[in-house]
Amino acid sequence: MDVETLANALVAGILTGMVYGLSALGLSVIFGVIRIVNFAHGELLVIGMFAALVLFRWLGLDPLLSVPLVAALLFVFGYLLQSLVIRRVAHLADHMQFLLLAAIAIAMVSGCLIVFGPDPQGVQLDYALDSFAVGLLVIDKTRLYAAIAAVLVAGLLLAFFKYATVGRAIRACADNYLGAQVVGLNVGRLYALTFGIGSACIGAAGCIILLLVDVHPYLAPGYTLLAFIVVIIGGMGSLFGALLGGVLIGVAEAMAAVVIQPSLKTAFSFALLIVVLLLRPQGLLGKAPH
Amino acid sequence: MSAAPILEVRDLDLFYGDAAALEDVALDVGAGEIVAIIGANGAGKSSLIRTIHGIEKPRRGRILFKGQDIAGWPSHRVADLGIGQVAEGRQIFAGLTVEENLDVGGFLPRGRATRARNRDRVYALFPRLAERRGQHAGTMSGGEQQMLAIGRCLMGEPELIMFDEPSLGLAPAIVQEVFGIIEQLNRDGITVILVEQNVAVSLKLAGRAYVLENGRIVLSGTGQELLDHEGVRQAYLGM
């Protein structure tokens, strides 16, 4: 094992991890504000990937350019899902919500199977095999572009929550529900917006991931699990935590693949999860419970 | 009551499950008045405020604000008519900065266009908030948080403000300041409903007052009448 291989794996891991982070951001936003654990996370991501695939086949659109379109589509989907369906079970026990979202997830996978079939499908881009050489490093063009796109979208999202009044109002709902009612925020509508924004974020991540991975319906549960791991490692409700967790998982997977063997990379993610849960149960950037 | 009523509550019943929290409550608040509501813990004072504000849904009754029945409306619509609340425990957004708290307070449709002007007005009223605009609200003292809760409420341009225990947990000097602010806001034309554990002070401040016991209004009168009332003196003033 030489330094060059390790360094390349490290860089590839960081770049992939940024995309994982963006996907987990969508889960974190929804959980942090609405306190709904989105068990249909990976399914939304796969729908985003298929949407980008369709746009690529019909219009020849690069998946990175289809980000705004697919994000808008999933925003509408998420908004309607929250305001028409999930809102009605918000007062029920957590496991009832899990059941509903798991059912939605199964319906989404089955829908994708009917429309697209079970086989992996991908996009062929003319720069797919290009790379940049920087010293020892050989960086895939697609991976670099994917990471840049993920960071841009994540930055937009963080800026929205920091500077836009709607974003601040959404944070206010998460911070103090009663306080939000007292100042007259329309909490139901802000929740729907939040689910929409979280879904848009997942949709954007789906487009970007399509650069790196071929899509098929059964990818979904794996991505749900991955996003859970990332969010728990980074810290529930912390947006920066989701990004950090994504990078850590990306690096752990990439290193495991070169140091041991690729099929063991998931074991490494789980090992990292267990270590974090043992040493810092609230996650790396999460707040300790009072 | 001298002025035209801005708020009329009639036959109001509120239940939590099978337990009655408010029964047959009726009260009037004139435009420009300070009306105090006094009563023991659990008498239903906060429930009354929460019901007027749309946070609790009444089982029965009418709540007329400027003649319009708002009983059962959601709180965001009630607030947008010009009914503000400074809630018990302040309920500020601890993880947001002072400026962000005010910004969110002005998110109501009625306060949106005039947000910048209202913010300047709040900072003029509470210079301390202006100094701390970038600070996280949760790290401020109780008194400062109460100022922020009042300032945040003003961002929605309320015509009526309901104060729920505004002096709770504050140092005596700060309590005086808070009551001074309530008086000043009232002089500026804002109608006030005041729920306050400090019965003597609130009766002095209020033009009129109601006594709530076990969810029912049992007595009403001018602040002075209730201060002189034997039952009130015994039950609430310890005299």
Coordinates of C-alpha atoms in Angstrom, one line a residue:
Chain A
M1 CA 0.0 0.0 0.0
D2 CA 1.7 3.2 -1.1
V3 CA 1.1 6.8 -0.1
E4 CA -0.2 7.7 -3.6
T5 CA -3.1 5.2 -3.4
L6 CA -4.0 6.3 0.1
A7 CA -3.9 10.0 -0.8
N8 CA -6.1 9.4 -3.8
A9 CA -8.6 7.3 -1.8
L10 CA -8.7 10.1 0.8
V11 CA -9.4 12.8 -1.8
A12 CA -12.0 10.6 -3.5
G13 CA -13.6 9.9 -0.1
I14 CA -13.8 13.6 0.8
L15 CA -15.4 14.5 -2.5
T16 CA -17.9 11.7 -2.4
G17 CA -18.6 12.5 1.3
M18 CA -19.7 16.0 0.3
V19 CA -22.4 14.5 -1.8
Y20 CA -23.4 12.2 1.1
G21 CA -23.5 15.2 3.3
L22 CA -25.9 17.1 1.0
S23 CA -28.2 14.1 0.9
A24 CA -28.1 13.8 4.7
L25 CA -28.8 17.6 5.0
G26 CA -32.2 16.9 3.5
L27 CA -32.9 14.3 6.2
S28 CA -31.5 16.6 8.9
V29 CA -33.6 19.6 7.9
I30 CA -36.8 17.6 8.0
F31 CA -36.0 15.9 11.3
G32 CA -34.6 19.0 13.0
V33 CA -37.7 21.1 12.3
I34 CA -40.7 18.8 12.0
R35 CA -39.3 16.0 14.1
I36 CA -40.4 13.5 11.5
V37 CA -37.9 10.7 10.7
N38 CA -38.1 10.5 7.0
F39 CA -38.0 6.7 6.2
A40 CA -38.6 7.5 2.6
H41 CA -35.4 9.5 2.3
G42 CA -33.5 7.1 0.0
E43 CA -36.6 6.6 -2.1
L44 CA -36.8 10.4 -2.6
L45 CA -33.2 10.4 -3.6
V46 CA -33.7 7.6 -6.1
I47 CA -36.7 9.5 -7.6
G48 CA -34.4 12.4 -7.9
M49 CA -31.8 10.2 -9.7
F50 CA -34.5 8.8 -12.1
A51 CA -35.8 12.3 -12.8
A52 CA -32.3 13.4 -13.7
L53 CA -31.9 10.2 -15.9
V54 CA -35.1 11.0 -17.8
L55 CA -34.0 14.6 -18.3
F56 CA -30.7 13.3 -19.6
R57 CA -32.3 10.9 -22.1
W58 CA -35.0 13.2 -23.3
L59 CA -33.2 16.5 -23.4
G60 CA -29.5 15.4 -23.2
L61 CA -29.3 17.5 -20.0
D62 CA -26.2 17.0 -17.9
P63 CA -27.5 15.9 -14.4
L64 CA -25.7 18.8 -12.8
L65 CA -27.7 21.2 -15.0
S66 CA -30.9 19.4 -14.1
V67 CA -30.4 20.1 -10.4
P68 CA -32.7 23.2 -10.2
L69 CA -35.5 21.4 -12.2
V70 CA -35.4 18.2 -10.1
A71 CA -35.1 20.2 -6.9
A72 CA -38.2 22.2 -7.8
L73 CA -40.0 19.0 -8.7
L74 CA -39.2 17.3 -5.4
F75 CA -40.0 20.5 -3.5
V76 CA -43.5 20.4 -4.8
F77 CA -43.7 16.6 -4.0
G78 CA -42.4 17.1 -0.5
Y79 CA -44.6 20.1 0.2
L80 CA -47.7 18.2 -0.9
L81 CA -46.6 15.0 1.0
Q82 CA -46.3 17.0 4.3
S83 CA -49.5 19.2 3.9
L84 CA -51.8 16.4 2.5
V85 CA -50.5 13.2 4.2
I86 CA -47.9 13.4 6.9
R87 CA -49.6 16.4 8.7
R88 CA -52.5 14.0 9.4
V89 CA -50.4 11.6 11.5
A90 CA -48.3 14.2 13.3
H91 CA -50.3 13.8 16.5
L92 CA -49.9 10.0 16.5
A93 CA -47.1 8.0 18.2
D94 CA -43.7 7.9 16.5
H95 CA -44.1 4.3 15.4
M96 CA -47.3 5.2 13.5
Q97 CA -45.4 7.8 11.6
F98 CA -42.7 5.3 10.8
L99 CA -45.2 2.9 9.4
L100 CA -46.7 5.5 7.2
L101 CA -43.4 6.7 5.8
A102 CA -42.2 3.1 5.4
A103 CA -45.4 2.4 3.4
I104 CA -44.8 5.5 1.3
A105 CA -41.2 4.3 0.7
I106 CA -42.4 0.9 -0.5
A107 CA -44.9 2.5 -2.8
M108 CA -42.2 4.7 -4.3
V109 CA -39.8 1.8 -4.9
S110 CA -42.6 -0.2 -6.5
G111 CA -43.6 2.7 -8.7
C112 CA -40.0 3.1 -9.9
L113 CA -39.9 -0.7 -10.6
I114 CA -43.0 -0.4 -12.7
V115 CA -41.7 2.6 -14.7
F116 CA -38.0 1.9 -14.9
G117 CA -37.5 -1.8 -14.2
P118 CA -35.0 -3.3 -11.9
D119 CA -31.8 -2.9 -13.9
P120 CA -29.1 -0.3 -13.1
Q121 CA -29.1 2.6 -15.6
G122 CA -26.7 5.5 -15.8
V123 CA -25.7 8.5 -17.8
Q124 CA -22.7 8.6 -20.2
L125 CA -21.1 12.0 -20.1
D126 CA -18.3 13.0 -22.4
Y127 CA -16.1 13.9 -19.4
A128 CA -16.9 10.7 -17.5
L129 CA -13.4 9.4 -17.8
D130 CA -11.4 12.6 -17.6
S131 CA -9.3 13.5 -14.6
F132 CA -7.1 16.2 -13.2
A133 CA -3.6 15.4 -12.1
V134 CA -2.4 17.4 -9.2
G135 CA 1.0 16.2 -8.1
L136 CA 0.5 12.7 -6.9
L137 CA -3.2 13.0 -7.0
V138 CA -5.5 11.9 -9.9
I139 CA -8.9 13.5 -9.3
D140 CA -11.9 12.3 -11.4
K141 CA -13.6 15.2 -13.1
T142 CA -17.1 13.8 -12.4
R143 CA -16.3 13.4 -8.7
L144 CA -14.9 16.9 -8.4
Y145 CA -17.8 18.5 -10.2
A146 CA -20.2 16.5 -8.0
A147 CA -18.5 17.7 -4.9
I148 CA -18.5 21.3 -6.0
A149 CA -22.2 21.1 -6.9
A150 CA -23.0 19.6 -3.6
V151 CA -21.1 22.3 -1.7
L152 CA -22.8 25.0 -3.7
V153 CA -26.3 23.6 -3.0
A154 CA -25.5 23.1 0.7
G155 CA -24.1 26.6 0.9
L156 CA -27.3 28.0 -0.6
L157 CA -29.4 26.1 1.9
L158 CA -27.3 27.3 4.9
A159 CA -27.5 30.9 3.6
F160 CA -31.3 30.5 3.2
F161 CA -31.7 29.4 6.9
K162 CA -29.3 32.2 8.1
Y163 CA -30.4 35.2 6.1
A164 CA -33.9 34.7 4.6
T165 CA -36.7 35.7 6.9
V166 CA -38.6 32.5 5.9
G167 CA -35.5 30.5 6.8
R168 CA -35.3 32.2 10.1
A169 CA -39.0 31.6 10.7
I170 CA -38.5 27.9 10.0
R171 CA -35.6 27.8 12.5
A172 CA -37.9 29.6 15.0
C173 CA -40.5 26.8 14.7
A174 CA -37.8 24.3 15.4
D175 CA -36.5 26.4 18.3
N176 CA -39.7 27.0 20.2
Y177 CA -43.1 25.7 18.9
L178 CA -45.1 27.7 21.4
G179 CA -43.1 30.8 20.7
A180 CA -43.8 30.4 17.0
Q181 CA -47.5 30.2 17.6
V182 CA -47.3 33.2 19.9
V183 CA -45.8 35.4 17.2
G184 CA -48.3 34.2 14.7
L185 CA -46.2 32.0 12.5
N186 CA -48.3 29.7 10.3
V187 CA -46.5 26.6 11.6
G188 CA -48.4 24.2 9.4
R189 CA -47.4 26.0 6.2
L190 CA -43.8 26.4 7.4
Y191 CA -43.6 22.7 8.1
A192 CA -44.8 22.0 4.5
L193 CA -42.2 24.4 3.2
T194 CA -39.5 22.6 5.3
F195 CA -40.5 19.2 4.0
G196 CA -40.4 20.7 0.5
I197 CA -37.0 22.2 1.0
G198 CA -35.6 19.0 2.6
S199 CA -36.9 17.1 -0.4
A200 CA -35.5 19.6 -2.9
C201 CA -32.2 19.1 -1.2
I202 CA -32.5 15.3 -1.5
G203 CA -33.5 15.7 -5.2
A204 CA -30.4 17.9 -5.9
A205 CA -28.3 15.2 -4.2
G206 CA -29.9 12.6 -6.4
C207 CA -29.0 14.4 -9.6
I208 CA -25.4 14.8 -8.4
I209 CA -25.1 11.2 -7.3
L210 CA -26.2 10.1 -10.7
L211 CA -22.8 11.2 -12.0
L212 CA -21.1 8.6 -9.7
V213 CA -23.6 5.7 -9.5
D214 CA -26.0 4.0 -11.8
V215 CA -29.5 4.1 -10.5
H216 CA -32.0 1.3 -9.8
P217 CA -35.0 1.2 -7.5
Y218 CA -33.3 -1.1 -4.8
L219 CA -30.6 1.5 -4.1
A220 CA -33.2 3.4 -2.0
P221 CA -33.1 1.5 1.4
G222 CA -29.3 1.6 1.4
Y223 CA -29.3 5.4 0.9
T224 CA -31.8 5.8 3.7
L225 CA -29.5 3.9 6.0
L226 CA -26.5 5.8 4.9
A227 CA -28.2 9.2 5.5
F228 CA -29.2 8.0 9.0
I229 CA -25.6 7.1 9.8
V230 CA -24.3 10.4 8.5
V231 CA -26.9 12.4 10.5
I232 CA -26.3 10.5 13.7
I233 CA -22.5 10.8 13.4
G234 CA -22.7 14.5 12.6
G235 CA -25.4 15.3 15.2
M236 CA -29.2 15.3 14.9
G237 CA -30.4 18.7 13.9
S238 CA -27.0 20.2 13.1
L239 CA -26.7 21.2 9.5
F240 CA -22.9 21.5 9.6
G241 CA -22.9 18.2 11.4
A242 CA -24.6 16.5 8.4
L243 CA -21.9 17.8 6.1
L244 CA -19.1 16.8 8.4
G245 CA -20.7 13.3 9.0
G246 CA -21.0 12.9 5.2
V247 CA -17.3 13.6 4.7
L248 CA -16.3 11.3 7.5
I249 CA -18.4 8.4 6.0
G250 CA -17.1 9.1 2.5
V251 CA -13.5 8.9 3.7
A252 CA -14.1 5.8 5.9
E253 CA -15.7 4.0 2.9
A254 CA -12.9 5.0 0.5
M255 CA -10.1 4.1 2.9
A256 CA -11.8 0.8 3.8
A257 CA -12.1 0.0 0.1
V258 CA -8.4 0.4 -0.6
V259 CA -6.9 -0.7 2.7
I260 CA -9.1 -3.9 3.2
Q261 CA -11.6 -4.6 0.4
P262 CA -14.5 -2.7 -1.2
S263 CA -17.2 -5.0 0.1
L264 CA -16.2 -4.1 3.6
K265 CA -16.8 -0.4 3.3
T266 CA -20.3 -0.5 4.9
A267 CA -18.9 -2.3 7.9
F268 CA -16.5 0.6 8.3
S269 CA -19.4 3.1 8.3
F270 CA -21.2 1.1 10.9
A271 CA -18.0 0.8 13.0
L272 CA -17.6 4.6 12.9
L273 CA -21.3 4.9 13.9
I274 CA -20.8 2.6 16.9
V275 CA -17.6 4.5 18.0
V276 CA -19.4 7.8 17.8
L277 CA -22.4 6.5 19.7
L278 CA -20.2 5.2 22.5
L279 CA -18.0 8.3 22.9
R280 CA -20.4 11.1 21.9
P281 CA -24.0 9.9 21.7
Q282 CA -25.4 13.3 20.6
G283 CA -23.1 13.2 17.5
L284 CA -20.0 15.2 16.7
L285 CA -21.7 18.6 16.4
G286 CA -25.0 17.8 18.1
K287 CA -26.1 19.5 21.4
A288 CA -26.1 17.3 24.5
P289 CA -29.6 16.8 25.9
H290 CA -30.3 18.9 29.0
Chain B
M1 CA -65.9 50.8 30.3
S2 CA -65.6 54.2 28.6
A3 CA -64.3 53.4 25.1
A4 CA -65.9 51.2 22.4
P5 CA -65.0 47.5 23.1
I6 CA -62.2 46.2 21.0
L7 CA -62.6 42.7 22.5
E8 CA -65.8 41.0 23.7
V9 CA -65.8 37.5 25.0
R10 CA -69.1 35.7 25.5
D11 CA -70.2 32.3 26.9
L12 CA -66.7 30.9 26.5
D13 CA -66.1 27.3 27.5
L14 CA -62.7 25.5 27.1
F15 CA -62.2 21.9 28.0
Y16 CA -59.0 19.8 28.2
G17 CA -60.4 16.4 27.6
D18 CA -63.3 16.2 30.0
A19 CA -61.9 18.8 32.4
A20 CA -63.4 22.3 32.1
A21 CA -60.7 24.9 32.1
L22 CA -63.0 27.9 31.3
E23 CA -66.8 28.0 31.9
D24 CA -69.2 30.7 30.7
V25 CA -66.5 33.3 30.6
A26 CA -67.6 36.8 29.5
L27 CA -65.5 39.9 29.5
D28 CA -65.1 43.2 27.7
V29 CA -62.0 45.2 26.9
G30 CA -62.3 48.8 25.7
A31 CA -60.0 50.2 23.1
G32 CA -57.1 51.8 25.0
E33 CA -57.8 50.2 28.3
I34 CA -55.5 48.2 30.6
V35 CA -57.6 45.3 31.9
A36 CA -56.1 43.0 34.5
I37 CA -57.2 39.3 35.0
I38 CA -56.3 38.0 38.4
G39 CA -56.7 34.6 40.0
A40 CA -54.9 31.8 41.7
N41 CA -52.6 29.3 39.9
G42 CA -54.7 27.1 37.7
A43 CA -57.7 29.4 37.7
G44 CA -57.6 29.5 33.9
K45 CA -55.9 32.9 33.3
S46 CA -53.3 31.5 30.8
S47 CA -56.0 29.3 29.2
L48 CA -58.1 32.3 28.6
I49 CA -55.3 34.2 26.9
R50 CA -54.3 31.1 24.9
T51 CA -57.9 30.6 23.8
I52 CA -58.3 34.3 22.7
H53 CA -55.1 33.9 20.8
G54 CA -56.3 30.7 19.0
I55 CA -53.7 28.4 20.6
E56 CA -56.5 26.5 22.3
K57 CA -59.9 25.8 20.6
P58 CA -62.9 26.7 22.7
R59 CA -65.8 24.2 22.9
R60 CA -68.4 27.0 23.0
G61 CA -68.6 30.7 22.9
R62 CA -67.8 33.8 20.9
I63 CA -64.6 36.0 20.9
L64 CA -65.4 39.2 19.1
F65 CA -62.4 41.3 18.1
K66 CA -63.6 44.7 16.7
G67 CA -66.9 43.0 16.1
Q68 CA -65.5 39.9 14.2
D69 CA -66.0 36.5 15.8
I70 CA -62.5 34.9 15.9
A71 CA -63.3 32.0 18.2
G72 CA -61.6 28.9 16.9
W73 CA -59.4 30.7 14.4
P74 CA -55.8 29.5 14.1
S75 CA -53.3 31.7 16.0
H76 CA -51.5 33.0 12.9
R77 CA -54.8 34.5 11.6
V78 CA -55.6 35.9 15.1
A79 CA -52.2 37.5 15.3
D80 CA -52.5 39.0 11.9
L81 CA -55.7 40.9 13.0
G82 CA -53.6 42.7 15.5
I83 CA -53.7 40.6 18.7
G84 CA -50.3 40.1 20.2
Q85 CA -49.2 38.0 23.1
V86 CA -46.2 38.2 25.4
A87 CA -46.4 34.7 26.7
E88 CA -45.6 33.2 30.1
G89 CA -42.0 32.1 30.2
R90 CA -41.2 34.6 27.4
Q91 CA -41.0 31.9 24.7
I92 CA -38.2 33.6 22.8
F93 CA -36.2 31.8 20.2
A94 CA -33.1 30.9 22.3
G95 CA -31.0 29.7 19.4
L96 CA -31.7 32.7 17.2
T97 CA -30.0 36.1 17.6
V98 CA -31.9 39.1 18.9
E99 CA -32.2 40.5 15.4
E100 CA -33.4 37.2 14.0
N101 CA -36.0 37.0 16.8
L102 CA -37.3 40.5 15.9
D103 CA -37.2 39.6 12.2
V104 CA -39.4 36.5 12.8
G105 CA -41.8 38.6 14.9
G106 CA -42.3 40.8 11.9
F107 CA -43.0 37.9 9.6
L108 CA -46.8 38.4 9.9
P109 CA -48.4 39.8 6.8
R110 CA -49.5 42.9 8.7
G111 CA -45.9 43.7 9.9
R112 CA -44.0 42.7 6.8
A113 CA -44.0 45.9 4.8
T114 CA -43.0 48.0 7.8
R115 CA -40.5 45.6 9.3
A116 CA -37.4 47.9 9.1
R117 CA -39.3 50.8 10.7
N118 CA -40.7 48.7 13.5
R119 CA -37.3 47.2 14.2
D120 CA -35.8 50.8 14.6
R121 CA -38.7 51.6 16.9
V122 CA -38.1 48.5 19.0
Y123 CA -34.4 49.3 19.2
A124 CA -35.2 52.9 20.2
L125 CA -37.5 51.6 23.0
F126 CA -35.0 49.0 24.1
P127 CA -31.4 50.3 23.5
R128 CA -30.1 47.2 25.2
L129 CA -31.5 45.0 22.4
A130 CA -29.8 47.2 19.8
E131 CA -26.5 46.6 21.6
R132 CA -27.0 42.9 21.6
R133 CA -28.6 42.4 18.2
G134 CA -26.1 39.8 17.1
Q135 CA -26.2 37.8 20.4
H136 CA -28.0 34.5 20.8
A137 CA -31.2 35.3 22.7
G138 CA -30.8 32.2 25.0
T139 CA -27.6 33.7 26.5
M140 CA -29.3 36.9 27.7
S141 CA -30.6 37.7 31.2
G142 CA -34.2 37.1 32.1
G143 CA -34.9 40.8 32.0
E144 CA -33.3 41.2 28.6
Q145 CA -35.3 38.2 27.3
Q146 CA -38.5 39.8 28.5
M147 CA -37.6 43.0 26.6
L148 CA -37.0 40.9 23.6
A149 CA -40.3 39.1 24.0
I150 CA -42.1 42.5 24.1
G151 CA -40.1 43.9 21.2
R152 CA -40.8 40.8 19.1
C153 CA -44.5 41.2 19.8
L154 CA -44.4 44.9 18.7
M155 CA -42.9 43.8 15.4
G156 CA -46.4 42.4 14.5
E157 CA -47.9 45.9 15.1
P158 CA -50.5 44.7 17.6
E159 CA -53.5 46.8 18.6
L160 CA -54.0 44.6 21.7
I161 CA -51.3 42.9 23.7
M162 CA -52.0 40.2 26.1
F163 CA -49.2 39.9 28.8
D164 CA -49.1 36.6 30.6
E165 CA -47.1 36.9 33.8
P166 CA -44.6 39.4 32.5
S167 CA -42.8 39.8 35.9
L168 CA -42.4 36.1 36.6
G169 CA -38.8 35.3 37.6
L170 CA -37.5 38.8 37.2
A171 CA -35.5 41.0 39.6
P172 CA -37.6 43.7 41.3
A173 CA -35.8 46.6 39.5
I174 CA -36.5 44.9 36.2
V175 CA -40.1 44.3 37.2
Q176 CA -40.6 48.0 37.6
E177 CA -39.1 48.6 34.2
V178 CA -41.4 46.1 32.6
F179 CA -44.5 47.7 34.2
G180 CA -43.2 51.1 33.1
I181 CA -43.0 49.8 29.5
I182 CA -46.5 48.4 29.6
E183 CA -47.8 51.8 30.8
Q184 CA -45.9 53.5 28.0
L185 CA -47.2 51.2 25.3
N186 CA -50.7 51.8 26.6
R187 CA -50.2 55.6 26.5
D188 CA -49.1 55.1 22.9
G189 CA -52.5 53.6 22.2
I190 CA -52.1 49.9 22.6
T191 CA -54.8 48.1 24.5
V192 CA -53.5 45.8 27.2
I193 CA -54.8 42.6 28.9
L194 CA -52.6 41.9 31.9
V195 CA -52.4 38.5 33.7
E196 CA -50.0 39.0 36.6
Q197 CA -49.2 37.2 39.8
N198 CA -48.3 40.6 41.3
V199 CA -51.9 41.4 42.0
A200 CA -51.4 44.7 43.9
V201 CA -49.3 46.3 41.1
S202 CA -51.5 45.0 38.3
L203 CA -54.7 46.3 39.9
K204 CA -53.0 49.7 40.3
L205 CA -52.0 49.7 36.7
A206 CA -55.3 48.5 35.4
G207 CA -58.4 50.6 34.7
R208 CA -60.6 47.5 35.2
A209 CA -60.1 43.9 36.3
Y210 CA -61.7 40.5 36.4
V211 CA -61.2 37.8 39.0
L212 CA -61.1 34.3 37.7
E213 CA -61.7 31.3 40.0
N214 CA -61.9 27.7 38.7
G215 CA -62.4 28.8 35.2
R216 CA -65.2 31.3 36.0
I217 CA -65.3 35.0 36.3
V218 CA -66.5 35.6 39.8
L219 CA -65.9 39.4 40.2
S220 CA -65.1 42.4 38.1
G221 CA -64.8 46.1 38.7
T222 CA -62.3 49.0 38.5
G223 CA -58.8 48.3 39.7
Q224 CA -59.5 50.5 42.7
E225 CA -62.8 48.7 43.6
L226 CA -61.0 45.4 43.6
L227 CA -58.1 46.7 45.6
D228 CA -60.7 47.8 48.2
H229 CA -62.7 44.5 48.0
E230 CA -62.5 42.5 51.2
G231 CA -62.4 39.1 49.4
V232 CA -59.7 40.2 47.0
R233 CA -57.7 41.6 49.8
Q234 CA -57.8 38.4 51.7
A235 CA -57.4 36.0 48.8
Y236 CA -54.8 37.8 46.7
L237 CA -53.2 40.5 48.7
G238 CA -52.7 38.7 51.9
M239 CA -54.4 41.4 54.0

